[in-house]
Amino acid sequence: MVIDDLLFKISYIPSDGVPEVKNVTAVYVMVKDRSEAKDDTGKKKKKKGGFLGRMKAKLEATGQSPTYKYIQTVNIEKIFNDYVTAMKAKQASPITAQDKTDIAKIKRAREAGDEEIKRYNDSIKATPEYKDLQRRIKQNEANYQASELKNTVTLRNNSNNEIYVGRAGSSNPGTRISAGGTARWSCDQDAYLQKITKSGGSNAYDSTNVQVYRKNSGCGNTVSIN
């Protein structure tokens, strides 16, 4: 953030765009260098570049830092806070008529661009190639769903409690089926009700001898678990 001849390094800017003085991590003094200029006769002369330039030249002669000396003469916090206060007031000001005109132009340009994109997309969708692509996509999805149904069985939990089902002898968490809910199960796998017990502060899942589905007996269908 540049304020007059000071450059403030800001570590964080809030979403409202208004930083606080505690967010300032460094302050730099922007000192003008001497530059060449012309006098009334057109001849080149040395231009000292204002107060800071003269101060820099003077302090350099004594071996002292111009930045340090200058910083001692200003109230950094007041300069920063006054600037931020003025900035907040300016940001809070209502938009001008010119602002409204510019905003309207931007809106019209955006809408025109959207309309052009829509016209282009509609022209593509009207082509035989696009329609054929959409047909093939739908057919592939239908084939996938049919394959899923063929290779899976839906297990419906008709009880009032949540259950888990797993493979024979499994001690890992199986498929969870909420009370009254359903879940898909591989058609070619037997399914057994699991017993849930506490073990060392966590749950242990062990398949019981209660078989709730026999492999290849309900492919593509729904099997109820009571």
PDB file of C-alpha atoms in Angstrom:
ATOM      1  CA  MET A   1       0.000   0.000   0.000  1.00  0.00           C
ATOM      2  CA  VAL A   2       1.509   3.340  -1.100  1.00  0.00           C
ATOM      3  CA  ILE A   3       0.670   6.365   1.031  1.00  0.00           C
ATOM      4  CA  ASP A   4       2.463   9.531  -0.075  1.00  0.00           C
ATOM      5  CA  ASP A   5       6.177   8.701   0.098  1.00  0.00           C
ATOM      6  CA  LEU A   6       5.761   5.547   2.200  1.00  0.00           C
ATOM      7  CA  LEU A   7       5.311   1.977   1.022  1.00  0.00           C
ATOM      8  CA  PHE A   8       3.530  -0.301   3.515  1.00  0.00           C
ATOM      9  CA  LYS A   9       3.960  -4.070   3.267  1.00  0.00           C
ATOM     10  CA  ILE A  10       0.697  -5.772   4.300  1.00  0.00           C
ATOM     11  CA  SER A  11       0.685  -9.362   5.565  1.00  0.00           C
ATOM     12  CA  TYR A  12      -3.088  -9.849   5.424  1.00  0.00           C
ATOM     13  CA  ILE A  13      -6.029  -8.126   3.739  1.00  0.00           C
ATOM     14  CA  PRO A  14      -9.539  -9.074   4.985  1.00  0.00           C
ATOM     15  CA  SER A  15     -12.366  -9.910   2.613  1.00  0.00           C
ATOM     16  CA  ASP A  16     -13.679  -6.343   2.854  1.00  0.00           C
ATOM     17  CA  GLY A  17     -10.325  -5.103   1.530  1.00  0.00           C
ATOM     18  CA  VAL A  18      -9.566  -2.935   4.580  1.00  0.00           C
ATOM     19  CA  PRO A  19      -6.348  -3.919   6.427  1.00  0.00           C
ATOM     20  CA  GLU A  20      -5.427  -2.847   9.949  1.00  0.00           C
ATOM     21  CA  VAL A  21      -2.188  -1.346  11.159  1.00  0.00           C
ATOM     22  CA  LYS A  22      -1.375  -4.635  12.924  1.00  0.00           C
ATOM     23  CA  ASN A  23      -1.177  -6.204   9.456  1.00  0.00           C
ATOM     24  CA  VAL A  24       1.760  -3.963   8.501  1.00  0.00           C
ATOM     25  CA  THR A  25       4.995  -5.961   8.510  1.00  0.00           C
ATOM     26  CA  ALA A  26       7.353  -3.379   6.988  1.00  0.00           C
ATOM     27  CA  VAL A  27       7.483   0.280   5.941  1.00  0.00           C
ATOM     28  CA  TYR A  28       9.748   1.612   3.200  1.00  0.00           C
ATOM     29  CA  VAL A  29      10.609   5.223   2.366  1.00  0.00           C
ATOM     30  CA  MET A  30      10.517   5.979  -1.326  1.00  0.00           C
ATOM     31  CA  VAL A  31      13.358   8.421  -1.901  1.00  0.00           C
ATOM     32  CA  LYS A  32      13.595  10.231  -5.231  1.00  0.00           C
ATOM     33  CA  ASP A  33      16.913   9.956  -7.043  1.00  0.00           C
ATOM     34  CA  ARG A  34      18.609  12.996  -8.571  1.00  0.00           C
ATOM     35  CA  SER A  35      17.655  13.291 -12.216  1.00  0.00           C
ATOM     36  CA  GLU A  36      18.668  15.424 -15.138  1.00  0.00           C
ATOM     37  CA  ALA A  37      16.529  18.407 -16.155  1.00  0.00           C
ATOM     38  CA  LYS A  38      16.920  21.473 -18.392  1.00  0.00           C
ATOM     39  CA  ASP A  39      17.081  25.107 -17.373  1.00  0.00           C
ATOM     40  CA  ASP A  40      15.523  28.054 -19.212  1.00  0.00           C
ATOM     41  CA  THR A  41      18.377  28.093 -21.754  1.00  0.00           C
ATOM     42  CA  GLY A  42      17.908  24.406 -22.597  1.00  0.00           C
ATOM     43  CA  LYS A  43      21.059  23.319 -20.844  1.00  0.00           C
ATOM     44  CA  LYS A  44      21.022  20.220 -18.660  1.00  0.00           C
ATOM     45  CA  LYS A  45      21.194  20.725 -14.920  1.00  0.00           C
ATOM     46  CA  LYS A  46      21.032  18.542 -11.864  1.00  0.00           C
ATOM     47  CA  LYS A  47      17.621  18.330 -10.171  1.00  0.00           C
ATOM     48  CA  LYS A  48      17.748  17.484  -6.484  1.00  0.00           C
ATOM     49  CA  GLY A  49      14.288  15.844  -6.437  1.00  0.00           C
ATOM     50  CA  GLY A  50      12.579  17.501  -3.450  1.00  0.00           C
ATOM     51  CA  PHE A  51      12.961  17.315   0.286  1.00  0.00           C
ATOM     52  CA  LEU A  52      13.578  13.588   0.550  1.00  0.00           C
ATOM     53  CA  GLY A  53      16.225  13.709  -2.135  1.00  0.00           C
ATOM     54  CA  ARG A  54      18.063  16.554  -0.378  1.00  0.00           C
ATOM     55  CA  MET A  55      17.753  14.818   2.963  1.00  0.00           C
ATOM     56  CA  LYS A  56      19.132  11.607   1.525  1.00  0.00           C
ATOM     57  CA  ALA A  57      22.137  13.369   0.047  1.00  0.00           C
ATOM     58  CA  LYS A  58      22.842  15.224   3.300  1.00  0.00           C
ATOM     59  CA  LEU A  59      22.565  12.163   5.555  1.00  0.00           C
ATOM     60  CA  GLU A  60      24.610   9.985   3.225  1.00  0.00           C
ATOM     61  CA  ALA A  61      27.463  12.450   3.644  1.00  0.00           C
ATOM     62  CA  THR A  62      27.462  11.760   7.383  1.00  0.00           C
ATOM     63  CA  GLY A  63      27.109   7.982   6.958  1.00  0.00           C
ATOM     64  CA  GLN A  64      23.629   7.880   8.577  1.00  0.00           C
ATOM     65  CA  SER A  65      20.547   6.095   7.174  1.00  0.00           C
ATOM     66  CA  PRO A  66      18.074   8.543   5.579  1.00  0.00           C
ATOM     67  CA  THR A  67      15.272   6.025   5.963  1.00  0.00           C
ATOM     68  CA  TYR A  68      15.796   5.661   9.684  1.00  0.00           C
ATOM     69  CA  LYS A  69      16.068   9.403  10.270  1.00  0.00           C
ATOM     70  CA  TYR A  70      12.941  10.153   8.260  1.00  0.00           C
ATOM     71  CA  ILE A  71      10.874   7.445   9.951  1.00  0.00           C
ATOM     72  CA  GLN A  72      11.631   9.076  13.306  1.00  0.00           C
ATOM     73  CA  THR A  73       9.929  12.272  12.158  1.00  0.00           C
ATOM     74  CA  VAL A  74       6.561  10.806  11.101  1.00  0.00           C
ATOM     75  CA  ASN A  75       3.672   9.084  12.886  1.00  0.00           C
ATOM     76  CA  ILE A  76       3.412   5.844  10.927  1.00  0.00           C
ATOM     77  CA  GLU A  77       0.272   4.620  12.697  1.00  0.00           C
ATOM     78  CA  LYS A  78      -1.586   7.921  12.194  1.00  0.00           C
ATOM     79  CA  ILE A  79      -0.641   8.094   8.499  1.00  0.00           C
ATOM     80  CA  PHE A  80      -1.846   4.527   7.944  1.00  0.00           C
ATOM     81  CA  ASN A  81      -5.089   4.825   9.927  1.00  0.00           C
ATOM     82  CA  ASP A  82      -6.016   8.174   8.369  1.00  0.00           C
ATOM     83  CA  TYR A  83      -5.536   6.719   4.911  1.00  0.00           C
ATOM     84  CA  VAL A  84      -7.580   3.593   5.681  1.00  0.00           C
ATOM     85  CA  THR A  85     -10.378   5.707   7.187  1.00  0.00           C
ATOM     86  CA  ALA A  86     -10.516   7.875   4.060  1.00  0.00           C
ATOM     87  CA  MET A  87     -10.395   4.770   1.874  1.00  0.00           C
ATOM     88  CA  LYS A  88     -13.310   3.155   3.728  1.00  0.00           C
ATOM     89  CA  ALA A  89     -15.374   6.332   3.363  1.00  0.00           C
ATOM     90  CA  LYS A  90     -14.637   6.454  -0.357  1.00  0.00           C
ATOM     91  CA  GLN A  91     -15.562   2.807  -0.792  1.00  0.00           C
ATOM     92  CA  ALA A  92     -18.837   3.407   1.046  1.00  0.00           C
ATOM     93  CA  SER A  93     -19.825   6.239  -1.284  1.00  0.00           C
ATOM     94  CA  PRO A  94     -22.728   5.466  -3.644  1.00  0.00           C
ATOM     95  CA  ILE A  95     -21.823   4.711  -7.238  1.00  0.00           C
ATOM     96  CA  THR A  96     -21.961   7.587  -9.682  1.00  0.00           C
ATOM     97  CA  ALA A  97     -24.051   7.885 -12.839  1.00  0.00           C
ATOM     98  CA  GLN A  98     -20.936   7.070 -14.864  1.00  0.00           C
ATOM     99  CA  ASP A  99     -20.375   3.968 -12.721  1.00  0.00           C
ATOM    100  CA  LYS A 100     -23.929   2.843 -13.469  1.00  0.00           C
ATOM    101  CA  THR A 101     -23.404   3.406 -17.194  1.00  0.00           C
ATOM    102  CA  ASP A 102     -20.197   1.386 -17.153  1.00  0.00           C
ATOM    103  CA  ILE A 103     -21.841  -1.422 -15.184  1.00  0.00           C
ATOM    104  CA  ALA A 104     -24.724  -1.530 -17.664  1.00  0.00           C
ATOM    105  CA  LYS A 105     -22.245  -1.801 -20.577  1.00  0.00           C
ATOM    106  CA  ILE A 106     -20.462  -4.678 -18.900  1.00  0.00           C
ATOM    107  CA  LYS A 107     -23.768  -6.423 -18.207  1.00  0.00           C
ATOM    108  CA  ARG A 108     -24.920  -6.033 -21.831  1.00  0.00           C
ATOM    109  CA  ALA A 109     -21.594  -7.338 -23.111  1.00  0.00           C
ATOM    110  CA  ARG A 110     -21.796 -10.351 -20.812  1.00  0.00           C
ATOM    111  CA  GLU A 111     -25.395 -11.086 -21.840  1.00  0.00           C
ATOM    112  CA  ALA A 112     -24.475 -10.741 -25.521  1.00  0.00           C
ATOM    113  CA  GLY A 113     -21.627 -13.180 -24.998  1.00  0.00           C
ATOM    114  CA  ASP A 114     -23.931 -15.643 -23.217  1.00  0.00           C
ATOM    115  CA  GLU A 115     -26.460 -15.398 -26.043  1.00  0.00           C
ATOM    116  CA  GLU A 116     -23.782 -16.042 -28.648  1.00  0.00           C
ATOM    117  CA  ILE A 117     -22.539 -19.085 -26.729  1.00  0.00           C
ATOM    118  CA  LYS A 118     -26.107 -20.400 -26.467  1.00  0.00           C
ATOM    119  CA  ARG A 119     -26.703 -19.918 -30.198  1.00  0.00           C
ATOM    120  CA  TYR A 120     -23.500 -21.791 -30.980  1.00  0.00           C
ATOM    121  CA  ASN A 121     -24.321 -24.640 -28.584  1.00  0.00           C
ATOM    122  CA  ASP A 122     -27.851 -24.914 -30.000  1.00  0.00           C
ATOM    123  CA  SER A 123     -26.462 -25.137 -33.536  1.00  0.00           C
ATOM    124  CA  ILE A 124     -24.176 -27.989 -32.450  1.00  0.00           C
ATOM    125  CA  LYS A 125     -27.007 -29.818 -30.686  1.00  0.00           C
ATOM    126  CA  ALA A 126     -29.093 -29.626 -33.860  1.00  0.00           C
ATOM    127  CA  THR A 127     -26.540 -31.581 -35.911  1.00  0.00           C
ATOM    128  CA  PRO A 128     -27.094 -35.304 -36.686  1.00  0.00           C
ATOM    129  CA  GLU A 129     -23.648 -36.091 -35.245  1.00  0.00           C
ATOM    130  CA  TYR A 130     -24.529 -34.606 -31.852  1.00  0.00           C
ATOM    131  CA  LYS A 131     -27.891 -36.369 -31.717  1.00  0.00           C
ATOM    132  CA  ASP A 132     -26.220 -39.676 -32.571  1.00  0.00           C
ATOM    133  CA  LEU A 133     -23.624 -39.104 -29.843  1.00  0.00           C
ATOM    134  CA  GLN A 134     -26.344 -38.450 -27.265  1.00  0.00           C
ATOM    135  CA  ARG A 135     -28.189 -41.583 -28.344  1.00  0.00           C
ATOM    136  CA  ARG A 136     -25.038 -43.690 -27.921  1.00  0.00           C
ATOM    137  CA  ILE A 137     -24.341 -42.162 -24.507  1.00  0.00           C
ATOM    138  CA  LYS A 138     -27.852 -43.028 -23.307  1.00  0.00           C
ATOM    139  CA  GLN A 139     -27.532 -46.548 -24.710  1.00  0.00           C
ATOM    140  CA  ASN A 140     -24.201 -47.061 -22.965  1.00  0.00           C
ATOM    141  CA  GLU A 141     -25.717 -45.882 -19.681  1.00  0.00           C
ATOM    142  CA  ALA A 142     -28.662 -48.234 -20.132  1.00  0.00           C
ATOM    143  CA  ASN A 143     -26.290 -51.126 -20.890  1.00  0.00           C
ATOM    144  CA  TYR A 144     -24.259 -50.300 -17.782  1.00  0.00           C
ATOM    145  CA  GLN A 145     -27.344 -50.204 -15.561  1.00  0.00           C
ATOM    146  CA  ALA A 146     -28.574 -53.501 -17.028  1.00  0.00           C
ATOM    147  CA  SER A 147     -25.178 -55.082 -16.368  1.00  0.00           C
ATOM    148  CA  GLU A 148     -25.210 -53.800 -12.795  1.00  0.00           C
ATOM    149  CA  LEU A 149     -28.658 -55.254 -12.199  1.00  0.00           C
ATOM    150  CA  LYS A 150     -27.607 -58.564 -13.739  1.00  0.00           C
ATOM    151  CA  ASN A 151     -24.533 -58.872 -11.541  1.00  0.00           C
ATOM    152  CA  THR A 152     -26.003 -57.605  -8.257  1.00  0.00           C
ATOM    153  CA  VAL A 153     -28.867 -58.338  -5.934  1.00  0.00           C
ATOM    154  CA  THR A 154     -30.703 -55.786  -3.807  1.00  0.00           C
ATOM    155  CA  LEU A 155     -30.923 -56.695  -0.132  1.00  0.00           C
ATOM    156  CA  ARG A 156     -33.812 -55.056   1.740  1.00  0.00           C
ATOM    157  CA  ASN A 157     -33.655 -54.754   5.525  1.00  0.00           C
ATOM    158  CA  ASN A 158     -37.214 -55.161   6.802  1.00  0.00           C
ATOM    159  CA  SER A 159     -36.193 -55.003  10.457  1.00  0.00           C
ATOM    160  CA  ASN A 160     -36.285 -51.958  12.712  1.00  0.00           C
ATOM    161  CA  ASN A 161     -32.548 -52.067  13.309  1.00  0.00           C
ATOM    162  CA  GLU A 162     -29.469 -51.273  11.288  1.00  0.00           C
ATOM    163  CA  ILE A 163     -27.650 -54.395  10.151  1.00  0.00           C
ATOM    164  CA  TYR A 164     -24.370 -55.396   8.496  1.00  0.00           C
ATOM    165  CA  VAL A 165     -23.941 -58.301   6.104  1.00  0.00           C
ATOM    166  CA  GLY A 166     -20.647 -59.852   5.047  1.00  0.00           C
ATOM    167  CA  ARG A 167     -19.006 -62.860   3.475  1.00  0.00           C
ATOM    168  CA  ALA A 168     -18.608 -66.169   5.292  1.00  0.00           C
ATOM    169  CA  GLY A 169     -15.994 -65.993   8.052  1.00  0.00           C
ATOM    170  CA  SER A 170     -15.366 -62.281   7.530  1.00  0.00           C
ATOM    171  CA  SER A 171     -14.252 -60.161  10.481  1.00  0.00           C
ATOM    172  CA  ASN A 172     -14.265 -56.884   8.567  1.00  0.00           C
ATOM    173  CA  PRO A 173     -17.160 -54.399   8.443  1.00  0.00           C
ATOM    174  CA  GLY A 174     -19.480 -55.615   5.708  1.00  0.00           C
ATOM    175  CA  THR A 175     -22.262 -53.809   3.866  1.00  0.00           C
ATOM    176  CA  ARG A 176     -24.352 -51.523   6.064  1.00  0.00           C
ATOM    177  CA  ILE A 177     -28.127 -51.601   5.544  1.00  0.00           C
ATOM    178  CA  SER A 178     -30.207 -49.094   7.511  1.00  0.00           C
ATOM    179  CA  ALA A 179     -33.539 -50.046   9.086  1.00  0.00           C
ATOM    180  CA  GLY A 180     -36.055 -50.328   6.244  1.00  0.00           C
ATOM    181  CA  GLY A 181     -33.329 -49.543   3.719  1.00  0.00           C
ATOM    182  CA  THR A 182     -31.660 -51.385   0.867  1.00  0.00           C
ATOM    183  CA  ALA A 183     -28.151 -52.056  -0.378  1.00  0.00           C
ATOM    184  CA  ARG A 184     -26.646 -53.782  -3.387  1.00  0.00           C
ATOM    185  CA  TRP A 185     -24.710 -57.015  -2.983  1.00  0.00           C
ATOM    186  CA  SER A 186     -22.614 -59.007  -5.432  1.00  0.00           C
ATOM    187  CA  CYS A 187     -24.921 -61.608  -6.983  1.00  0.00           C
ATOM    188  CA  ASP A 188     -22.378 -64.446  -6.907  1.00  0.00           C
ATOM    189  CA  GLN A 189     -21.471 -64.073  -3.214  1.00  0.00           C
ATOM    190  CA  ASP A 190     -23.199 -65.609  -0.199  1.00  0.00           C
ATOM    191  CA  ALA A 191     -24.205 -63.037   2.422  1.00  0.00           C
ATOM    192  CA  TYR A 192     -24.254 -63.588   6.185  1.00  0.00           C
ATOM    193  CA  LEU A 193     -25.586 -61.441   8.999  1.00  0.00           C
ATOM    194  CA  GLN A 194     -22.781 -59.935  11.060  1.00  0.00           C
ATOM    195  CA  LYS A 195     -22.555 -59.694  14.824  1.00  0.00           C
ATOM    196  CA  ILE A 196     -21.249 -56.382  16.149  1.00  0.00           C
ATOM    197  CA  THR A 197     -19.363 -56.393  19.462  1.00  0.00           C
ATOM    198  CA  LYS A 198     -17.141 -53.971  21.311  1.00  0.00           C
ATOM    199  CA  SER A 199     -13.431 -54.726  21.212  1.00  0.00           C
ATOM    200  CA  GLY A 200     -10.861 -52.427  22.801  1.00  0.00           C
ATOM    201  CA  GLY A 201     -13.101 -49.387  22.592  1.00  0.00           C
ATOM    202  CA  SER A 202     -14.074 -49.981  18.960  1.00  0.00           C
ATOM    203  CA  ASN A 203     -16.578 -52.175  17.139  1.00  0.00           C
ATOM    204  CA  ALA A 204     -15.728 -55.667  15.893  1.00  0.00           C
ATOM    205  CA  TYR A 205     -17.686 -57.124  12.981  1.00  0.00           C
ATOM    206  CA  ASP A 206     -17.870 -60.923  12.686  1.00  0.00           C
ATOM    207  CA  SER A 207     -20.015 -62.821  10.201  1.00  0.00           C
ATOM    208  CA  THR A 208     -22.393 -65.292  11.878  1.00  0.00           C
ATOM    209  CA  ASN A 209     -23.851 -68.535  10.544  1.00  0.00           C
ATOM    210  CA  VAL A 210     -27.108 -66.738   9.680  1.00  0.00           C
ATOM    211  CA  GLN A 211     -27.204 -66.723   5.882  1.00  0.00           C
ATOM    212  CA  VAL A 212     -29.398 -63.955   4.439  1.00  0.00           C
ATOM    213  CA  TYR A 213     -28.612 -64.549   0.747  1.00  0.00           C
ATOM    214  CA  ARG A 214     -27.467 -67.565  -1.287  1.00  0.00           C
ATOM    215  CA  LYS A 215     -25.237 -66.817  -4.235  1.00  0.00           C
ATOM    216  CA  ASN A 216     -26.790 -66.670  -7.707  1.00  0.00           C
ATOM    217  CA  SER A 217     -30.289 -67.018  -6.287  1.00  0.00           C
ATOM    218  CA  GLY A 218     -31.615 -63.493  -6.821  1.00  0.00           C
ATOM    219  CA  CYS A 219     -29.556 -61.772  -9.502  1.00  0.00           C
ATOM    220  CA  GLY A 220     -31.251 -58.565 -10.616  1.00  0.00           C
ATOM    221  CA  ASN A 221     -33.967 -58.927  -7.994  1.00  0.00           C
ATOM    222  CA  THR A 222     -34.679 -57.764  -4.448  1.00  0.00           C
ATOM    223  CA  VAL A 223     -34.286 -60.145  -1.510  1.00  0.00           C
ATOM    224  CA  SER A 224     -35.813 -59.259   1.861  1.00  0.00           C
ATOM    225  CA  ILE A 225     -34.052 -59.705   5.172  1.00  0.00           C
ATOM    226  CA  ASN A 226     -36.538 -59.952   8.063  1.00  0.00           C
TER     227      ASN A 226
END
